[in-house]
PDB file of C-alpha atoms in Angstrom:
ATOM      1  CA  MET A 816       0.000   0.000   0.000  1.00 95.00           C
ATOM      2  CA  LEU A 817       1.035   3.568  -0.685  1.00 97.00           C
ATOM      3  CA  THR A 818      -0.028   6.862   0.797  1.00 98.00           C
ATOM      4  CA  MET A 819      -0.102  10.136  -1.075  1.00 98.00           C
ATOM      5  CA  GLN A 820      -0.792  13.749  -0.178  1.00 98.00           C
ATOM      6  CA  TYR A 821      -0.466  17.108  -1.846  1.00 98.00           C
ATOM      7  CA  ARG A 822      -0.730  20.243   0.245  1.00 97.00           C
ATOM      8  CA  ILE A 823      -1.876  23.423  -1.418  1.00 97.00           C
ATOM      9  CA  ALA A 824      -1.187  26.516   0.681  1.00 96.00           C
ATOM     10  CA  LEU A 825      -3.787  29.220   0.132  1.00 96.00           C
ATOM     11  CA  PRO A 826      -3.596  32.971   0.878  1.00 96.00           C
ATOM     12  CA  ALA A 827      -4.427  34.111   4.410  1.00 94.00           C
ATOM     13  CA  ASP A 828      -7.525  35.923   3.148  1.00 95.00           C
ATOM     14  CA  TYR A 829      -8.711  33.050   0.934  1.00 96.00           C
ATOM     15  CA  ASP A 830     -12.420  32.315   1.229  1.00 96.00           C
ATOM     16  CA  MET A 831     -12.368  28.729   2.482  1.00 97.00           C
ATOM     17  CA  ALA A 832     -16.033  28.383   1.492  1.00 97.00           C
ATOM     18  CA  ILE A 833     -14.632  27.916  -2.032  1.00 97.00           C
ATOM     19  CA  ILE A 834     -12.738  24.810  -0.906  1.00 97.00           C
ATOM     20  CA  ARG A 835     -15.720  23.461   1.034  1.00 97.00           C
ATOM     21  CA  LYS A 836     -17.890  23.923  -2.090  1.00 97.00           C
ATOM     22  CA  ARG A 837     -15.234  22.256  -4.273  1.00 96.00           C
ATOM     23  CA  ILE A 838     -15.254  19.249  -1.939  1.00 97.00           C
ATOM     24  CA  ALA A 839     -19.068  19.135  -1.830  1.00 97.00           C
ATOM     25  CA  ASP A 840     -19.319  19.348  -5.636  1.00 96.00           C
ATOM     26  CA  ARG A 841     -16.466  16.982  -6.543  1.00 94.00           C
ATOM     27  CA  GLY A 842     -15.890  14.672  -3.594  1.00 95.00           C
ATOM     28  CA  HIS A 843     -18.158  11.943  -4.894  1.00 94.00           C
ATOM     29  CA  PHE A 844     -16.050  11.593  -8.088  1.00 93.00           C
ATOM     30  CA  THR A 845     -13.561   9.365  -6.232  1.00 95.00           C
ATOM     31  CA  ASP A 846     -16.125   7.317  -4.313  1.00 95.00           C
ATOM     32  CA  GLU A 847     -15.553   4.280  -6.563  1.00 93.00           C
ATOM     33  CA  LEU A 848     -11.980   4.882  -7.783  1.00 93.00           C
ATOM     34  CA  PRO A 849     -10.221   1.571  -8.541  1.00 91.00           C
ATOM     35  CA  GLN A 850      -7.371   0.591  -6.186  1.00 95.00           C
ATOM     36  CA  LEU A 851      -8.270   3.385  -3.739  1.00 97.00           C
ATOM     37  CA  ALA A 852      -8.624   2.292  -0.112  1.00 97.00           C
ATOM     38  CA  PHE A 853      -9.764   5.799   0.843  1.00 97.00           C
ATOM     39  CA  LYS A 854      -9.348   9.473   0.062  1.00 98.00           C
ATOM     40  CA  ALA A 855      -9.827  12.061   2.774  1.00 98.00           C
ATOM     41  CA  TYR A 856     -10.682  15.502   1.405  1.00 98.00           C
ATOM     42  CA  LEU A 857      -8.879  17.645   3.969  1.00 98.00           C
ATOM     43  CA  TYR A 858      -8.621  21.358   4.518  1.00 97.00           C
ATOM     44  CA  ALA A 859      -7.337  23.709   7.187  1.00 95.00           C
ATOM     45  CA  ASP A 860      -9.004  27.041   7.828  1.00 95.00           C
ATOM     46  CA  ARG A 861      -6.623  29.397   9.637  1.00 93.00           C
ATOM     47  CA  GLN A 862      -9.641  31.079  11.296  1.00 91.00           C
ATOM     48  CA  ALA A 863     -10.589  27.850  13.105  1.00 89.00           C
ATOM     49  CA  PRO A 864      -9.235  27.349  16.642  1.00 83.00           C
ATOM     50  CA  TYR A 865      -7.536  24.025  15.748  1.00 79.00           C
ATOM     51  CA  ALA A 866      -5.426  25.713  13.029  1.00 78.00           C
ATOM     52  CA  ALA A 867      -3.920  28.267  15.415  1.00 72.00           C
ATOM     53  CA  ALA A 868      -3.669  30.816  12.561  1.00 66.00           C
ATOM     54  CA  ARG A 869      -1.130  28.636  10.710  1.00 84.00           C
ATOM     55  CA  GLU A 870      -2.319  28.765   7.103  1.00 93.00           C
ATOM     56  CA  ASN A 871      -5.263  28.025   4.889  1.00 96.00           C
ATOM     57  CA  ARG A 872      -4.647  24.751   3.111  1.00 96.00           C
ATOM     58  CA  TYR A 873      -6.289  22.187   0.852  1.00 97.00           C
ATOM     59  CA  ALA A 874      -4.549  18.858   1.446  1.00 97.00           C
ATOM     60  CA  PRO A 875      -6.258  15.650   0.254  1.00 98.00           C
ATOM     61  CA  PHE A 876      -4.788  12.405   1.610  1.00 98.00           C
ATOM     62  CA  TYR A 877      -4.987   9.041  -0.191  1.00 98.00           C
ATOM     63  CA  LEU A 878      -4.349   5.431   0.749  1.00 98.00           C
ATOM     64  CA  TRP A 879      -3.812   3.315  -2.365  1.00 98.00           C
ATOM     65  CA  ARG A 880      -4.046  -0.469  -2.466  1.00 96.00           C
ATOM     66  CA  ASP A 881      -1.891  -0.550  -5.579  1.00 93.00           C
ATOM     67  CA  PRO A 882       0.557   1.873  -7.240  1.00 95.00           C
ATOM     68  CA  GLN A 883      -1.293   1.521 -10.549  1.00 96.00           C
ATOM     69  CA  GLY A 884      -4.333   3.235  -9.050  1.00 95.00           C
ATOM     70  CA  MET A 885      -2.167   6.162  -7.981  1.00 97.00           C
ATOM     71  CA  ASN A 886      -0.527   6.343 -11.409  1.00 97.00           C
ATOM     72  CA  ASP A 887      -3.890   6.256 -13.175  1.00 96.00           C
ATOM     73  CA  PHE A 888      -5.263   9.005 -10.923  1.00 96.00           C
ATOM     74  CA  LEU A 889      -2.249  11.295 -11.348  1.00 97.00           C
ATOM     75  CA  GLY A 890      -2.463  10.865 -15.132  1.00 97.00           C
ATOM     76  CA  GLY A 891      -6.239  11.236 -15.292  1.00 95.00           C
ATOM     77  CA  ALA A 892      -8.928  13.880 -15.453  1.00 93.00           C
ATOM     78  CA  GLY A 893      -9.372  14.217 -11.673  1.00 91.00           C
ATOM     79  CA  PHE A 894      -5.823  15.344 -11.036  1.00 96.00           C
ATOM     80  CA  ALA A 895      -5.880  17.450 -14.207  1.00 96.00           C
ATOM     81  CA  GLY A 896      -8.659  19.410 -12.484  1.00 94.00           C
ATOM     82  CA  VAL A 897      -6.412  20.031  -9.480  1.00 96.00           C
ATOM     83  CA  ILE A 898      -3.648  21.258 -11.791  1.00 97.00           C
ATOM     84  CA  ALA A 899      -6.069  23.518 -13.682  1.00 96.00           C
ATOM     85  CA  SER A 900      -7.254  25.104 -10.422  1.00 95.00           C
ATOM     86  CA  PHE A 901      -4.032  25.323  -8.395  1.00 96.00           C
ATOM     87  CA  GLY A 902      -1.065  24.486 -10.626  1.00 96.00           C
ATOM     88  CA  ARG A 903       0.841  21.212 -10.357  1.00 97.00           C
ATOM     89  CA  PRO A 904       1.511  20.546  -6.669  1.00 97.00           C
ATOM     90  CA  ILE A 905       4.294  18.475  -5.197  1.00 97.00           C
ATOM     91  CA  VAL A 906       2.825  15.045  -4.460  1.00 97.00           C
ATOM     92  CA  GLN A 907       4.381  13.382  -1.457  1.00 97.00           C
ATOM     93  CA  THR A 908       4.279   9.596  -1.260  1.00 97.00           C
ATOM     94  CA  TRP A 909       5.095   7.152   1.493  1.00 97.00           C
ATOM     95  CA  SER A 910       5.296   3.372   1.646  1.00 97.00           C
ATOM     96  CA  ALA A 911       2.748   2.143   4.188  1.00 97.00           C
ATOM     97  CA  TRP A 912       3.963  -0.018   7.027  1.00 97.00           C
ATOM     98  CA  GLN A 913       0.521  -0.456   8.515  1.00 97.00           C
ATOM     99  CA  ALA A 914      -2.997   0.815   7.839  1.00 97.00           C
ATOM    100  CA  GLU A 915      -5.925   0.173  10.164  1.00 97.00           C
ATOM    101  CA  THR A 916      -9.349   1.596   9.299  1.00 96.00           C
ATOM    102  CA  LEU A 917     -12.923   1.152  10.378  1.00 94.00           C
ATOM    103  CA  PRO A 918     -15.194  -0.250   7.666  1.00 95.00           C
ATOM    104  CA  ASP A 919     -16.995   3.119   7.457  1.00 95.00           C
ATOM    105  CA  LEU A 920     -14.809   6.227   7.735  1.00 97.00           C
ATOM    106  CA  SER A 921     -17.641   8.667   7.054  1.00 96.00           C
ATOM    107  CA  ILE A 922     -17.793   9.429  10.789  1.00 97.00           C
ATOM    108  CA  ALA A 923     -14.370  11.127  10.671  1.00 97.00           C
ATOM    109  CA  THR A 924     -14.484  14.891  11.200  1.00 96.00           C
ATOM    110  CA  HIS A 925     -10.772  15.694  11.599  1.00 96.00           C
ATOM    111  CA  ALA A 926      -7.384  14.352  10.616  1.00 96.00           C
ATOM    112  CA  THR A 927      -3.877  14.687  11.960  1.00 95.00           C
ATOM    113  CA  CYS A 928      -0.719  14.314   9.952  1.00 95.00           C
ATOM    114  CA  GLU A 929       2.746  14.280  11.438  1.00 94.00           C
ATOM    115  CA  SER A 930       6.074  13.680   9.756  1.00 94.00           C
ATOM    116  CA  VAL A 931       9.046  12.830  11.950  1.00 94.00           C
ATOM    117  CA  ALA A 932      12.667  12.396  10.986  1.00 96.00           C
ATOM    118  CA  ILE A 933      14.059   8.873  11.157  1.00 97.00           C
ATOM    119  CA  PRO A 934      17.394   9.128  12.999  1.00 95.00           C
ATOM    120  CA  GLU A 935      20.328   8.320  10.768  1.00 94.00           C
ATOM    121  CA  ARG A 936      21.617   5.434  12.847  1.00 94.00           C
ATOM    122  CA  ALA A 937      18.234   3.997  13.787  1.00 95.00           C
ATOM    123  CA  ALA A 938      17.394   0.520  12.575  1.00 96.00           C
ATOM    124  CA  LEU A 939      14.351   0.794  10.316  1.00 96.00           C
ATOM    125  CA  SER A 940      12.800  -2.252  11.982  1.00 96.00           C
ATOM    126  CA  THR A 941      13.014  -0.523  15.379  1.00 96.00           C
ATOM    127  CA  VAL A 942      11.413   2.642  13.986  1.00 97.00           C
ATOM    128  CA  ARG A 943       8.659   0.534  12.389  1.00 97.00           C
ATOM    129  CA  ASP A 944       7.995  -1.215  15.718  1.00 97.00           C
ATOM    130  CA  THR A 945       7.811   2.147  17.526  1.00 96.00           C
ATOM    131  CA  GLU A 946       5.429   3.517  14.900  1.00 97.00           C
ATOM    132  CA  HIS A 947       3.289   0.377  15.218  1.00 97.00           C
ATOM    133  CA  ALA A 948       3.026   1.019  18.973  1.00 97.00           C
ATOM    134  CA  ASN A 949       2.078   4.680  18.309  1.00 95.00           C
ATOM    135  CA  LEU A 950      -0.572   3.537  15.835  1.00 97.00           C
ATOM    136  CA  ARG A 951      -2.075   1.068  18.340  1.00 97.00           C
ATOM    137  CA  ALA A 952      -2.108   3.741  21.066  1.00 95.00           C
ATOM    138  CA  ASP A 953      -3.951   6.187  18.792  1.00 94.00           C
ATOM    139  CA  LEU A 954      -6.509   3.545  17.835  1.00 95.00           C
ATOM    140  CA  ASP A 955      -7.055   2.964  21.551  1.00 95.00           C
ATOM    141  CA  ARG A 956      -7.521   6.763  21.971  1.00 92.00           C
ATOM    142  CA  GLY A 957     -10.311   6.720  19.376  1.00 93.00           C
ATOM    143  CA  ALA A 958      -8.745   7.112  15.940  1.00 96.00           C
ATOM    144  CA  VAL A 959     -11.054   5.672  13.264  1.00 97.00           C
ATOM    145  CA  ALA A 960      -8.128   5.218  10.879  1.00 98.00           C
ATOM    146  CA  ALA A 961      -4.420   5.077  11.583  1.00 98.00           C
ATOM    147  CA  ILE A 962      -1.590   4.770   9.094  1.00 98.00           C
ATOM    148  CA  SER A 963       2.111   4.527   9.674  1.00 98.00           C
ATOM    149  CA  ALA A 964       4.347   4.892   6.656  1.00 98.00           C
ATOM    150  CA  PHE A 965       7.820   6.031   5.656  1.00 97.00           C
ATOM    151  CA  ASP A 966       9.608   7.960   2.952  1.00 97.00           C
ATOM    152  CA  PRO A 967      13.090   6.574   2.199  1.00 95.00           C
ATOM    153  CA  THR A 968      13.912   9.606   0.022  1.00 95.00           C
ATOM    154  CA  HIS A 969      13.862  11.997   2.999  1.00 95.00           C
ATOM    155  CA  TRP A 970      13.965   9.324   5.745  1.00 96.00           C
ATOM    156  CA  THR A 971      10.831  10.406   7.527  1.00 96.00           C
ATOM    157  CA  ALA A 972       8.061   8.460   9.204  1.00 97.00           C
ATOM    158  CA  LEU A 973       4.457   9.515   8.671  1.00 97.00           C
ATOM    159  CA  ARG A 974       1.688   9.313  11.267  1.00 97.00           C
ATOM    160  CA  PHE A 975      -1.717   9.884   9.698  1.00 98.00           C
ATOM    161  CA  ARG A 976      -4.927   9.574  11.713  1.00 97.00           C
ATOM    162  CA  LEU A 977      -8.619  10.172  11.133  1.00 97.00           C
ATOM    163  CA  TRP A 978     -10.658  11.134  14.199  1.00 96.00           C
ATOM    164  CA  ARG A 979     -14.337  11.239  15.090  1.00 94.00           C
ATOM    165  CA  ASP A 980     -13.845  14.592  16.855  1.00 88.00           C
ATOM    166  CA  ILE A 981     -11.155  17.144  17.592  1.00 82.00           C
ATOM    167  CA  THR A 982     -11.089  16.743  21.391  1.00 71.00           C
ATOM    168  CA  GLY A 983      -7.528  16.443  22.632  1.00 68.00           C
ATOM    169  CA  LEU A 984      -5.846  16.895  19.250  1.00 71.00           C
ATOM    170  CA  SER A 985      -2.832  19.167  19.344  1.00 69.00           C
ATOM    171  CA  GLY A 986       0.869  19.349  18.760  1.00 68.00           C
ATOM    172  CA  GLU A 987       3.296  21.900  17.451  1.00 70.00           C
ATOM    173  CA  ASN A 988       4.464  19.743  14.542  1.00 82.00           C
ATOM    174  CA  VAL A 989       1.099  18.110  13.925  1.00 89.00           C
ATOM    175  CA  ASP A 990      -1.031  19.346  11.036  1.00 92.00           C
ATOM    176  CA  ILE A 991      -4.723  19.254  11.951  1.00 92.00           C
ATOM    177  CA  TYR A 992      -7.364  19.274   9.244  1.00 95.00           C
ATOM    178  CA  GLN A 993     -11.111  19.207   8.912  1.00 96.00           C
ATOM    179  CA  VAL A 994     -12.547  16.377   6.827  1.00 97.00           C
ATOM    180  CA  GLY A 995     -14.861  17.572   4.061  1.00 98.00           C
ATOM    181  CA  HIS A 996     -15.598  14.169   2.520  1.00 98.00           C
ATOM    182  CA  ILE A 997     -14.300  10.609   2.608  1.00 98.00           C
ATOM    183  CA  SER A 998     -14.243   8.444  -0.492  1.00 97.00           C
ATOM    184  CA  GLN A 999     -14.027   4.805   0.568  1.00 96.00           C
ATOM    185  CA  PRO A1000     -14.752   2.436  -2.330  1.00 94.00           C
ATOM    186  CA  LYS A1001     -16.405  -0.834  -1.329  1.00 87.00           C
ATOM    187  CA  HIS A1002     -14.339  -3.201  -3.492  1.00 70.00           C
TER     188      HIS A1002
END
């Protein structure tokens, strides 16, 4: 499995209702996308208390069952629409170590995403075991989806979580998003 995210920073005075409308109008287009485990349509509104005036952002997150699905999406009409609206964003990808999700993610209202450096001398298996423990702990705290993954290009570990509510979510290096829509094909 692979994860993928592009983060589009928007001006401080950007009307985030535009992004919410975009998600409402287009979110269903990926509801049955082949090889997609789920897509979380995420956004951060700097006016919301959880965002702590960081920045407005549109930042969809994907979990792919197969790299071909990702390749087809990036070469297809859906991503062409993103490029037409925002320019071609940098698409970050990570190899998934573990992904745990509830059968129905539509109850998720918020997401957290954290990238942490993998120490140079750390054994990757030890880091993976630590991230597995973090994932289990977050599931026990109420996460409805938890993914641990890594990027061997920049040697970072990714902690992505979907949550039913925002209670208790914080962290200086943790990006917090609202969930506008979840596409979770049933195949």
